[in-house]
Coordinates of C-alpha atoms in Angstrom, one line a residue:
Chain K
M25 CA 58.3 -26.8 -5.3
K26 CA 54.9 -27.1 -3.7
E27 CA 55.6 -24.0 -1.6
L28 CA 56.4 -22.1 -4.8
E29 CA 53.2 -23.0 -6.5
R30 CA 51.1 -21.9 -3.6
T31 CA 52.7 -18.5 -3.4
K32 CA 52.2 -18.0 -7.1
R33 CA 48.6 -18.8 -6.8
V34 CA 48.3 -16.2 -4.0
S35 CA 50.1 -13.6 -6.0
I36 CA 48.0 -14.2 -9.1
S37 CA 44.7 -13.9 -7.2
A38 CA 46.0 -10.8 -5.4
V39 CA 47.0 -9.2 -8.7
L40 CA 43.6 -10.1 -10.2
F41 CA 41.8 -8.6 -7.2
L42 CA 43.8 -5.4 -7.6
L43 CA 43.2 -5.4 -11.3
V44 CA 39.4 -5.6 -10.8
V45 CA 39.6 -2.7 -8.4
V46 CA 41.7 -0.6 -10.8
I47 CA 39.5 -1.3 -13.8
A48 CA 36.4 -0.5 -11.8
V49 CA 37.8 2.8 -10.6
L50 CA 39.0 3.7 -14.1
T51 CA 35.6 2.9 -15.7
F52 CA 33.8 4.7 -13.0
K53 CA 31.7 7.5 -14.4
K54 CA 30.2 9.9 -12.0
P55 CA 26.5 10.1 -12.7
E56 CA 25.9 13.4 -14.4
Y57 CA 22.7 14.2 -12.6
V58 CA 22.0 13.5 -9.0
F59 CA 19.0 14.6 -7.1
E60 CA 20.2 17.0 -4.5
K61 CA 16.9 17.6 -2.7
S62 CA 15.2 14.8 -1.0
A63 CA 11.6 14.1 -1.6
E64 CA 10.7 15.5 1.9
E65 CA 12.3 18.8 1.1
T66 CA 10.5 18.9 -2.2
L67 CA 7.2 18.3 -0.5
E68 CA 7.8 21.2 1.9
K69 CA 8.5 23.4 -1.1
I70 CA 5.5 22.5 -3.1
V71 CA 3.2 22.9 -0.2
E72 CA 4.3 26.5 0.0
K73 CA 3.4 27.2 -3.6
D74 CA 5.4 30.4 -3.6
Y75 CA 7.1 29.5 -6.9
I76 CA 4.0 29.8 -8.9
I77 CA 3.4 33.2 -10.5
S78 CA 0.7 34.6 -12.6
Q79 CA 1.2 36.8 -15.7
N80 CA 0.6 39.9 -13.6
D81 CA 3.4 39.0 -11.3
L82 CA 5.6 38.5 -14.3
E83 CA 4.9 41.9 -15.7
Q84 CA 6.0 43.5 -12.5
M85 CA 9.3 41.8 -12.6
V86 CA 12.3 43.5 -14.3
V87 CA 12.8 42.0 -17.7
T88 CA 16.5 41.5 -17.2
D89 CA 15.8 39.5 -14.1
Y90 CA 14.3 36.4 -15.8
E91 CA 14.4 34.2 -18.8
I92 CA 11.2 32.6 -20.0
I93 CA 11.6 29.0 -20.9
D94 CA 9.1 27.1 -23.0
I95 CA 9.1 23.4 -22.0
R96 CA 6.8 22.2 -24.9
S97 CA 8.1 20.3 -27.9
N98 CA 10.1 22.1 -30.6
Y99 CA 7.1 21.7 -32.9
E100 CA 4.7 23.5 -30.6
Y101 CA 7.2 26.1 -29.9
A102 CA 7.7 26.8 -33.6
K103 CA 4.0 27.4 -34.0
G104 CA 3.9 30.1 -31.4
H105 CA 5.3 31.0 -28.1
L106 CA 5.6 33.9 -25.6
D107 CA 7.8 36.7 -26.6
G108 CA 11.4 36.1 -25.7
A109 CA 10.9 32.6 -24.6
I110 CA 13.6 30.0 -25.1
N111 CA 12.7 26.4 -25.9
I112 CA 13.9 23.6 -23.7
S113 CA 11.5 20.8 -24.0
A114 CA 11.0 18.8 -20.8
I115 CA 12.3 15.6 -22.3
N116 CA 15.6 17.3 -23.3
A117 CA 16.0 19.0 -19.9
L118 CA 18.8 16.6 -19.0
E119 CA 20.8 17.1 -22.1
K120 CA 24.2 18.8 -21.8
E121 CA 23.4 22.2 -23.4
S122 CA 20.2 22.6 -21.4
G123 CA 22.0 21.7 -18.2
S124 CA 24.8 24.1 -18.7
F125 CA 22.4 26.8 -19.8
L126 CA 20.4 26.4 -16.6
K127 CA 23.5 26.4 -14.5
E128 CA 24.7 29.7 -16.1
L129 CA 21.3 31.2 -15.6
G130 CA 21.5 30.2 -11.9
D131 CA 25.0 31.7 -11.6
T132 CA 23.8 35.1 -13.0
G133 CA 21.0 35.1 -10.5
K134 CA 18.3 35.2 -13.1
K135 CA 15.0 33.4 -12.7
A136 CA 13.9 30.7 -15.1
I137 CA 10.2 31.1 -15.7
L138 CA 8.7 27.8 -17.0
Y139 CA 5.6 27.5 -18.9
G140 CA 3.9 24.7 -20.9
E141 CA 0.6 23.8 -22.3
H142 CA -0.8 23.6 -18.8
P143 CA 0.8 24.5 -15.4
D144 CA 0.9 20.8 -14.7
E145 CA 3.6 20.3 -17.2
A146 CA 5.5 23.3 -16.1
N147 CA 5.2 22.1 -12.5
S148 CA 6.6 18.7 -13.4
A149 CA 9.5 20.3 -15.0
W150 CA 9.9 22.6 -12.1
M151 CA 9.9 19.6 -9.7
L152 CA 12.6 18.0 -11.7
L153 CA 14.8 21.1 -11.7
Y154 CA 14.2 21.8 -8.0
Q155 CA 15.2 18.3 -7.0
L156 CA 18.3 18.5 -9.2
G157 CA 19.2 21.6 -7.2
Y158 CA 18.2 24.5 -9.5
E159 CA 16.4 26.7 -7.1
N160 CA 15.9 29.7 -9.3
A161 CA 13.1 28.2 -11.4
M162 CA 9.5 29.4 -11.2
V163 CA 6.2 28.3 -12.8
L164 CA 4.2 30.6 -14.9
C165 CA 0.5 29.8 -14.2
I166 CA -0.9 29.9 -17.7
E167 CA -2.5 27.7 -20.2
T168 CA -1.4 28.0 -23.8
S169 CA -3.0 26.8 -26.9
F170 CA -2.9 27.3 -30.6
V171 CA -6.3 28.1 -32.0
N172 CA -7.1 29.6 -35.4
N173 CA -3.4 30.2 -36.2
Q174 CA -3.2 32.3 -33.0
F175 CA -1.1 31.6 -30.0
Q176 CA -3.4 32.0 -27.1
V177 CA -2.5 32.5 -23.4
K178 CA -5.0 32.1 -20.6
D179 CA -4.6 32.5 -16.9
V180 CA -5.5 29.5 -14.9
N181 CA -6.9 29.2 -11.4
L182 CA -5.3 26.2 -10.0
E183 CA -7.4 23.7 -8.1
K184 CA -10.5 25.9 -8.3
P185 CA -13.7 23.8 -8.4
T186 CA -15.8 24.8 -11.4
V187 CA -19.0 24.2 -9.4
N188 CA -19.9 23.5 -5.8
Y189 CA -19.9 19.8 -6.2
A190 CA -22.1 19.0 -3.2
K191 CA -24.7 21.5 -4.1
V192 CA -24.9 20.6 -7.8
L193 CA -25.1 16.9 -7.0
K194 CA -27.9 17.6 -4.5
S195 CA -29.8 19.7 -7.0
L196 CA -29.4 17.0 -9.6
M197 CA -30.5 14.4 -7.2
D198 CA -33.6 16.3 -6.3
K199 CA -34.9 16.0 -9.8
E200 CA -36.1 12.6 -9.0
P201 CA -34.5 10.5 -6.3
T202 CA -33.1 7.3 -7.5
V203 CA -31.0 4.8 -5.8
V204 CA -28.5 6.6 -3.7
K205 CA -25.5 4.7 -3.0
E206 CA -24.6 4.8 0.6
K207 CA -21.1 5.9 1.2
K208 CA -19.3 3.1 2.7
K209 CA -16.3 3.8 4.8
P210 CA -13.3 2.5 3.1
K211 CA -12.1 -0.6 4.7
K212 CA -9.1 -1.3 2.6
V213 CA -6.3 -2.7 4.6
I214 CA -2.9 -2.3 3.3
T215 CA 0.0 -3.8 4.9
A216 CA 2.9 -1.6 4.3
P217 CA 5.4 -3.7 2.4
K218 CA 8.6 -4.1 4.2
K219 CA 11.7 -3.6 2.3
K220 CA 12.5 -7.0 1.2
K221 CA 15.8 -8.0 2.6
R222 CA 17.9 -10.2 0.5
V223 CA 18.6 -13.8 1.3
P224 CA 21.6 -14.4 3.4
E225 CA 24.3 -16.6 2.1
G226 CA 25.7 -19.3 4.2
G227 CA 29.1 -19.3 5.8
C228 CA 31.6 -22.0 5.3
Chain Q
M11 CA 58.6 -22.2 7.2
S12 CA 61.8 -23.0 5.3
K13 CA 65.4 -22.5 6.3
K14 CA 65.7 -19.6 4.0
Y15 CA 63.4 -17.4 5.9
K16 CA 64.9 -18.4 9.2
S17 CA 68.3 -17.4 8.2
K18 CA 67.1 -14.0 7.1
K19 CA 65.1 -13.6 10.3
I20 CA 62.0 -12.3 8.6
I21 CA 58.8 -13.1 10.3
V22 CA 56.8 -13.4 7.1
A23 CA 57.7 -13.9 3.5
R24 CA 57.9 -10.9 1.2
Q25 CA 54.9 -11.9 -0.8
Y26 CA 52.7 -11.7 2.3
Q27 CA 54.1 -8.4 3.2
I28 CA 53.1 -7.0 -0.2
L29 CA 49.7 -8.6 0.2
A30 CA 49.2 -7.0 3.6
L31 CA 50.3 -3.7 2.2
I32 CA 47.7 -4.0 -0.6
L33 CA 45.0 -4.6 1.9
V34 CA 46.0 -1.7 4.1
V35 CA 46.2 0.7 1.1
L36 CA 42.8 -0.4 -0.2
A37 CA 41.2 -0.1 3.2
G38 CA 42.9 3.3 3.7
G39 CA 41.7 4.3 0.3
L40 CA 38.1 3.8 1.4
V41 CA 38.7 6.1 4.3
L42 CA 40.3 8.8 2.2
L43 CA 38.0 8.7 -0.8
P44 CA 35.8 11.8 -1.1
K45 CA 32.3 10.9 0.1
Q46 CA 29.5 11.1 -2.3
T47 CA 26.0 12.1 -1.4
R48 CA 23.5 9.4 -2.3
S49 CA 19.9 10.4 -3.1
E50 CA 17.0 8.1 -2.6
G51 CA 14.7 7.0 -5.3
V52 CA 15.1 6.7 -9.0
S53 CA 17.7 8.4 -11.2
P54 CA 16.9 11.7 -12.8
L55 CA 16.8 10.1 -16.2
V56 CA 14.2 7.6 -15.3
F57 CA 12.3 10.4 -13.5
V58 CA 12.1 12.5 -16.6
K59 CA 11.1 9.6 -18.8
Q60 CA 8.2 8.8 -16.5
A61 CA 7.2 12.4 -16.0
V62 CA 6.9 13.1 -19.7
S63 CA 4.8 10.1 -20.4
S64 CA 1.1 10.4 -20.2
E65 CA 0.6 6.8 -19.1
R66 CA -0.3 7.9 -15.6
Y67 CA -3.6 9.5 -16.6
I68 CA -6.9 7.6 -16.4
S69 CA -10.0 9.1 -17.9
T70 CA -13.2 9.8 -16.0
D71 CA -15.0 7.2 -18.1
Q72 CA -12.5 4.5 -17.4
L73 CA -12.7 5.3 -13.7
A74 CA -16.5 5.3 -13.6
D75 CA -16.5 2.0 -15.3
R76 CA -14.1 0.5 -12.8
I77 CA -16.0 1.9 -9.8
I78 CA -19.3 0.6 -11.2
N79 CA -17.8 -2.8 -11.8
Q80 CA -16.6 -2.7 -8.2
D81 CA -13.0 -3.4 -9.2
P82 CA -11.4 -4.7 -6.0
T83 CA -8.0 -3.5 -7.0
L84 CA -9.1 0.1 -7.2
L85 CA -8.2 2.6 -4.5
L86 CA -9.3 6.2 -4.8
V87 CA -7.2 8.8 -3.1
D88 CA -8.5 12.4 -2.6
T89 CA -5.5 14.7 -2.5
R90 CA -7.5 17.8 -1.5
S91 CA -7.8 19.3 1.9
K92 CA -9.9 17.7 4.6
E93 CA -12.7 20.2 4.4
E94 CA -13.1 19.7 0.7
Y95 CA -13.0 16.0 1.2
D96 CA -15.8 16.2 3.8
D97 CA -17.9 18.3 1.5
F98 CA -17.8 16.0 -1.5
T99 CA -15.7 13.2 -2.7
L100 CA -16.0 10.1 -4.8
P101 CA -17.5 6.9 -3.2
N102 CA -15.0 5.0 -0.9
A103 CA -12.2 7.4 -1.4
I104 CA -9.7 8.1 1.3
N105 CA -8.3 11.5 2.0
I106 CA -4.5 12.1 1.8
P107 CA -3.9 15.8 1.5
L108 CA -0.7 16.7 -0.3
E109 CA 1.2 17.8 2.8
K110 CA 0.4 14.5 4.5
F111 CA 2.3 12.6 1.9
F112 CA 4.9 11.2 4.3
D113 CA 2.6 10.7 7.2
E114 CA 3.0 7.1 8.3
E115 CA -0.7 6.7 8.5
F116 CA -1.1 7.5 4.8
N117 CA 2.2 6.6 3.2
G118 CA 1.4 2.9 3.3
F119 CA -1.5 3.5 0.9
L120 CA 0.7 5.1 -1.7
N121 CA 3.8 2.9 -1.3
Q122 CA 2.4 -0.5 -2.1
D123 CA 1.8 -2.8 -5.0
V124 CA -1.6 -4.3 -4.3
Y125 CA -4.0 -1.6 -5.5
D126 CA -4.2 0.7 -8.4
V127 CA -4.2 4.0 -6.7
V128 CA -6.1 6.7 -8.6
L129 CA -5.2 10.2 -7.3
Y130 CA -7.5 13.1 -7.9
S131 CA -8.1 16.7 -6.8
N132 CA -10.2 19.5 -8.3
D133 CA -8.1 19.5 -11.4
N134 CA -4.8 17.7 -12.0
F135 CA -2.5 19.8 -10.0
Y136 CA -2.3 18.3 -6.6
A137 CA -2.8 14.8 -7.8
N138 CA 0.0 15.4 -10.2
E139 CA 2.3 16.6 -7.5
V140 CA 1.6 13.6 -5.4
W141 CA 2.3 11.5 -8.4
M142 CA 5.6 13.2 -9.1
L143 CA 6.7 12.6 -5.5
G144 CA 5.7 9.0 -5.9
N145 CA 7.6 8.9 -9.2
R146 CA 10.7 10.1 -7.5
L147 CA 10.5 7.5 -4.8
D148 CA 9.6 4.8 -7.3
Y149 CA 6.1 4.0 -5.9
K150 CA 4.2 1.6 -8.1
N151 CA 0.7 1.7 -9.5
L152 CA -0.1 5.4 -9.0
Y153 CA -2.5 7.0 -11.5
V154 CA -3.9 10.4 -11.9
L155 CA -7.6 11.1 -12.8
S156 CA -7.3 13.2 -15.9
G157 CA -9.0 16.5 -15.3
G158 CA -9.9 15.7 -11.7
L159 CA -13.2 16.4 -10.2
N160 CA -14.0 19.2 -12.6
E161 CA -13.8 16.8 -15.4
W162 CA -15.7 14.2 -13.5
F163 CA -18.6 16.7 -13.1
N164 CA -18.5 17.7 -16.7
T165 CA -18.6 14.2 -18.0
I166 CA -20.1 11.8 -15.5
I167 CA -22.4 13.8 -13.4
D168 CA -23.6 16.4 -15.9
P169 CA -22.6 15.3 -19.4
Q170 CA -23.2 17.4 -22.4
K171 CA -25.9 16.0 -24.7
P172 CA -24.3 15.4 -28.1
K173 CA -25.5 17.3 -31.1
E174 CA -27.9 15.6 -33.5
T175 CA -25.1 15.5 -36.1
D176 CA -22.6 13.8 -33.8
S177 CA -21.5 10.3 -34.5
Q178 CA -23.0 7.2 -33.0
K179 CA -20.0 6.8 -30.8
E180 CA -20.7 10.1 -29.1
F181 CA -24.3 9.0 -28.3
E182 CA -23.1 5.7 -26.9
L183 CA -20.6 7.6 -24.7
Y184 CA -23.4 9.9 -23.6
S185 CA -25.7 7.1 -22.6
F186 CA -22.9 5.4 -20.8
R187 CA -22.2 8.6 -18.9
K188 CA -25.9 9.1 -18.1
A189 CA -26.1 5.6 -16.8
A190 CA -22.9 6.0 -14.8
G191 CA -24.3 9.3 -13.4
M192 CA -27.4 7.4 -12.2
Y193 CA -25.1 5.1 -10.3
F194 CA -23.5 8.0 -8.6
G195 CA -26.8 9.3 -7.5
V196 CA -28.0 11.7 -10.2
G197 CA -31.8 11.6 -10.8
V198 CA -32.9 11.0 -14.4
P199 CA -35.6 12.9 -16.2
K200 CA -38.7 10.9 -16.6
T201 CA -38.6 10.7 -20.4
E202 CA -35.2 9.3 -20.4
A203 CA -35.7 7.1 -17.4
K204 CA -38.0 4.8 -19.3
A205 CA -35.7 4.4 -22.2
K206 CA -33.5 1.5 -21.5
I207 CA -30.1 2.7 -21.3
K208 CA -27.5 0.2 -22.1
A209 CA -24.2 1.2 -20.9
E210 CA -21.5 -0.1 -23.1
K211 CA -19.3 -2.2 -21.0
K212 CA -15.8 -1.5 -21.5
P213 CA -13.4 -4.1 -20.3
A214 CA -11.8 -2.9 -17.2
K215 CA -8.2 -2.3 -17.7
K216 CA -6.3 -5.1 -16.1
V217 CA -3.2 -4.2 -14.4
I218 CA -1.0 -7.0 -13.5
T219 CA 0.9 -6.5 -10.4
V220 CA 4.1 -8.4 -10.5
K221 CA 4.4 -10.2 -7.2
K222 CA 7.8 -10.9 -6.0
K223 CA 8.2 -14.4 -5.0
K224 CA 9.0 -14.7 -1.4
K225 CA 11.9 -16.9 -0.6
R226 CA 12.5 -18.9 2.4
V227 CA 15.4 -17.5 4.2
P228 CA 18.1 -20.1 4.3
E229 CA 20.1 -20.1 7.5
G230 CA 23.7 -19.4 7.1
G231 CA 26.4 -20.8 9.2
C232 CA 29.7 -22.5 8.7
Chain L
M4 CA 23.4 -1.8 -10.7
G5 CA 23.7 -4.7 -8.4
P6 CA 22.8 -6.9 -6.6
L7 CA 22.2 -8.7 -9.8
I8 CA 19.3 -11.0 -9.0
P9 CA 17.1 -8.7 -6.9
N10 CA 17.5 -6.0 -9.5
G11 CA 16.4 -8.4 -12.3
L12 CA 19.7 -8.4 -14.2
I13 CA 19.8 -12.2 -13.7
P14 CA 16.4 -14.0 -13.6
L15 CA 15.3 -15.2 -10.3
E16 CA 15.2 -18.8 -11.5
W17 CA 19.0 -18.8 -11.9
N18 CA 19.4 -18.2 -8.2
Y19 CA 19.7 -21.8 -7.2
V20 CA 21.8 -22.8 -10.2
I21 CA 24.3 -20.1 -9.3
A22 CA 24.1 -21.1 -5.6
I23 CA 25.1 -24.6 -6.6
L24 CA 27.9 -23.5 -8.8
I25 CA 29.3 -21.2 -6.1
G26 CA 28.8 -24.0 -3.5
M27 CA 30.8 -26.4 -5.6
A28 CA 33.6 -23.9 -6.0
F29 CA 33.6 -23.2 -2.3
G30 CA 33.8 -26.9 -1.5
Y31 CA 36.7 -27.3 -3.9
I32 CA 38.6 -24.5 -2.3
L33 CA 37.9 -25.9 1.2
E34 CA 39.2 -29.2 0.2
A35 CA 42.2 -27.9 -1.8
S36 CA 43.4 -25.8 1.1
G37 CA 43.3 -28.8 3.3
F38 CA 40.3 -27.9 5.4
S39 CA 38.9 -31.4 5.3
S40 CA 41.6 -32.4 7.8
S41 CA 40.3 -32.2 11.3
R42 CA 43.9 -31.7 12.7
K43 CA 44.3 -28.6 10.6
L44 CA 41.1 -27.1 12.0
A45 CA 41.9 -28.0 15.6
G46 CA 45.4 -26.6 15.1
V47 CA 44.1 -23.1 15.7
F48 CA 43.3 -24.1 19.3
Y49 CA 46.6 -25.9 20.0
G50 CA 48.6 -23.2 18.2
Y51 CA 50.4 -25.2 15.6
D52 CA 48.4 -24.1 12.6
F53 CA 46.6 -20.9 12.0
V54 CA 45.4 -21.4 8.5
V55 CA 41.8 -21.4 9.4
L56 CA 42.0 -18.1 11.2
K57 CA 44.0 -16.5 8.3
V58 CA 41.7 -17.8 5.6
F59 CA 38.5 -16.6 7.3
F60 CA 39.9 -13.3 8.4
T61 CA 41.4 -12.6 4.9
S62 CA 38.2 -13.5 3.1
A63 CA 36.2 -11.3 5.4
V64 CA 38.5 -8.4 4.8
V65 CA 38.7 -8.9 1.1
A66 CA 35.0 -9.2 0.8
V67 CA 34.2 -6.2 2.9
I68 CA 36.7 -4.0 1.0
G69 CA 35.5 -5.3 -2.3
I70 CA 31.8 -4.7 -1.5
F71 CA 32.4 -1.2 -0.2
Y72 CA 34.4 -0.3 -3.3
M73 CA 31.6 -1.7 -5.5
D74 CA 29.1 0.4 -3.5
Y75 CA 31.3 3.4 -3.9
L76 CA 31.4 2.9 -7.7
N77 CA 27.7 2.3 -7.9
L78 CA 28.1 -1.3 -8.9
V79 CA 26.2 -2.6 -5.8
D80 CA 23.6 -1.0 -3.7
I81 CA 24.8 -1.8 -0.2
T82 CA 21.4 -1.0 1.4
Q83 CA 19.9 -3.9 -0.6
L84 CA 22.2 -6.5 0.9
Y85 CA 20.9 -8.7 3.6
V86 CA 22.1 -8.2 7.1
H87 CA 21.6 -11.1 9.4
P88 CA 19.5 -10.2 12.5
T89 CA 21.4 -10.3 15.8
Y90 CA 19.9 -12.5 18.5
L91 CA 22.4 -11.6 21.2
W92 CA 22.2 -14.5 23.7
A93 CA 21.3 -17.1 21.1
A94 CA 24.5 -16.1 19.3
I95 CA 26.7 -16.1 22.4
I96 CA 25.4 -19.5 23.6
G97 CA 25.3 -21.0 20.1
G98 CA 28.8 -19.8 19.5
M99 CA 30.1 -21.5 22.6
V100 CA 28.4 -24.7 21.8
M101 CA 29.7 -24.6 18.3
G102 CA 33.2 -23.8 19.5
V103 CA 33.2 -26.9 21.8
G104 CA 32.0 -29.0 18.9
F105 CA 34.5 -27.5 16.6
L106 CA 37.4 -28.3 18.9
A107 CA 36.2 -31.8 19.9
G108 CA 35.2 -32.9 16.4
G109 CA 37.8 -31.0 14.4
F110 CA 35.2 -29.9 11.8
C111 CA 32.8 -27.2 11.2
P112 CA 29.6 -28.2 9.4
G113 CA 30.9 -27.1 6.0
T114 CA 34.3 -28.8 6.2
S115 CA 32.7 -32.0 7.7
L116 CA 30.8 -32.4 4.4
C117 CA 34.1 -31.8 2.5
A118 CA 35.6 -34.6 4.6
V119 CA 32.6 -36.9 3.8
A120 CA 33.1 -36.1 0.2
I121 CA 36.7 -37.4 0.2
G122 CA 35.6 -40.4 2.3
K123 CA 37.1 -39.6 5.7
I124 CA 35.6 -41.8 8.4
D125 CA 35.8 -39.1 11.2
G126 CA 34.0 -36.8 8.9
I127 CA 31.2 -39.3 8.4
V128 CA 30.9 -39.8 12.2
F129 CA 30.9 -36.1 12.7
T130 CA 28.1 -35.6 10.1
I131 CA 26.0 -38.3 11.8
G132 CA 26.6 -36.5 15.1
L133 CA 25.5 -33.3 13.4
M134 CA 22.3 -34.9 12.3
I135 CA 21.6 -36.1 15.8
G136 CA 22.3 -32.6 17.1
I137 CA 19.8 -31.2 14.7
F138 CA 17.2 -33.8 15.7
V139 CA 17.7 -33.1 19.4
F140 CA 17.5 -29.3 18.8
A141 CA 14.3 -29.8 16.8
E142 CA 12.7 -31.9 19.6
L143 CA 13.7 -29.4 22.3
F144 CA 12.7 -26.4 20.2
D145 CA 9.7 -25.6 22.4
V146 CA 12.0 -25.3 25.4
L147 CA 14.7 -23.4 23.6
E148 CA 12.4 -21.1 21.7
P149 CA 12.5 -18.1 24.1
L150 CA 16.3 -18.2 23.7
F151 CA 16.1 -18.7 20.0
V152 CA 13.9 -15.7 19.2
G153 CA 14.7 -13.6 22.3
S154 CA 16.9 -10.6 22.6
N155 CA 16.5 -9.8 18.9
L156 CA 18.5 -6.6 18.2
G157 CA 17.3 -6.5 14.5
N158 CA 19.5 -6.3 11.4
I159 CA 22.2 -4.3 13.0
T160 CA 25.8 -3.9 12.1
L161 CA 28.8 -2.4 13.8
V162 CA 28.1 0.8 12.1
D163 CA 24.7 1.0 13.9
S164 CA 26.0 0.0 17.3
L165 CA 29.2 2.0 17.3
G166 CA 28.1 4.9 15.2
I167 CA 31.5 5.2 13.4
S168 CA 31.8 5.6 9.6
P169 CA 31.9 2.1 8.0
Y170 CA 35.1 3.1 6.2
W171 CA 37.0 3.5 9.5
I172 CA 35.6 0.3 10.8
I173 CA 37.0 -1.5 7.7
F174 CA 40.3 0.1 8.1
I175 CA 40.6 -0.8 11.8
F176 CA 39.4 -4.3 11.0
T177 CA 42.0 -4.7 8.4
I178 CA 44.7 -3.6 10.8
I179 CA 43.4 -6.0 13.4
A180 CA 43.5 -8.8 10.9
L181 CA 47.0 -8.2 9.9
V182 CA 48.2 -7.8 13.5
S183 CA 46.5 -11.1 14.4
F184 CA 48.3 -12.8 11.4
V185 CA 51.7 -11.6 12.7
I186 CA 50.9 -12.7 16.3
S187 CA 49.6 -16.1 15.1
D188 CA 52.8 -16.6 13.2
I189 CA 54.9 -15.8 16.3
I190 CA 52.9 -18.2 18.4
R191 CA 53.2 -20.9 15.8
K192 CA 57.0 -20.6 15.8
K193 CA 57.0 -21.0 19.6
V194 CA 54.8 -24.1 19.6
K195 CA 56.2 -27.5 18.9
K196 CA 55.6 -28.6 15.3
V197 CA 53.1 -31.2 14.8
F198 CA 53.2 -33.3 11.6
Y199 CA 49.9 -34.4 10.2

């Protein structure tokens, strides 16, 4: 009798174990979006900066070779946008339709030209797409605004200092010297945080 | 065990044979399952949510205030090239050019939870790229100086004098910026120098870093 | 998703509560399967009872398969789990000392506490001996320290040192476990039965 009980217990626990595995497998959903590029690869790419094009470059491209995508909100898009632009706002980029649209675009070999209010925004969206594995996206380096009921587009020079900082500061200082703060060398010490390992659980 | 088994000359009972089979099948399943690629960092959904939010931006006024108040938790990071950094940079900033993001020497400054790291470049662009990489890898406490050094020069170093018709607020902001500019080494015209400029003190934004409690590692053992 | 506590799905404060609950369940299982009997534990050495071997091998196999399935299904992030650092010589010498103690006393530390809980005198004596051992070790720690902290190989696993896919290791490990079960059964049949 005792023997019988014990075997039953074993069978029950084995069945439960199996059941858990089966349920877990059945409920398993593959994450729809996975980053395909590592951060290192992305960095390599963004240092190159070859995916950023100006309006001139765009004009030289064949019209059937690209699709312009406006990544601003629907509202901004409705007010005004580039000719032939399609609206996929950045926040909806991971929705089903946008994903399949981009995939189709990639399959046909067309380029997706992203633009937003500022190249920054377009670049953020580009980084998202690139890391997801869409390599056919490009950033259009323009600033757009809506002034006086007119949709305005302006070319931007990225990372161009408006003034020569050192010179201007010097000229401003020369007006009348005041307390000039000495530049101290930074002496911040940061201990790189180690990945915290989890606490071990004891044996028997 | 019992007589029954002996008479049948089975080494183990049927139940145990089935159990053993289950284990083998499951272990074999692990070998046969298609392998997935795992990517490091946050999930794309989180990434988008963070990237769209403008929480990462800190204004030049806020930054000036924190520098002047000598906020010990502040760490300025210049993301431009070495030459530009040598030419001019903000006080006490360290230089981490974009391409050096993963250098061991520098990565520790970005991947930490002690300081509020404010990233800046000439405008937002490089700083933003560094921020986006950090976002991907789930680095905490990274901020971007809104408008970068261009904005810094337009507001703190060389602010526009408000028009006569502007509100009181504009004038207060202007005087704050003038005073801040003095701190950063701009000379003041004599007429204004005598006027006592009271900079409105804004409370520095406190950012609470959640410290994980360290636990004693219990020794295992049976 | 998991591990649950480090990822904040369960507040950190619950850590010890859960630990106590699991500990109680563990103690109950040990006692219920007769591990508080020193004869049963020593039986592995003399070859008349292989329950200890079977239980620990089975639990290891079940746990490792379960964890890797959970990792595969994104339920647990396996890289976040703690891997005990390997101190090679300390582990070898400590293992031998423990083996001798195990055989002579008939308990391992966990089961000795089980035996104390049900009032076994040999268990109480064993536990007192355990305390004395801890005291001696603490007093001699200065002498033993080089051994204790030396030859640290870091948090390595078989995957790191053999360079084989973990899935294959698990599969081979499972086979080894099952084969050892069969062999132990054969040995047990050949050895004279001991009633205890």
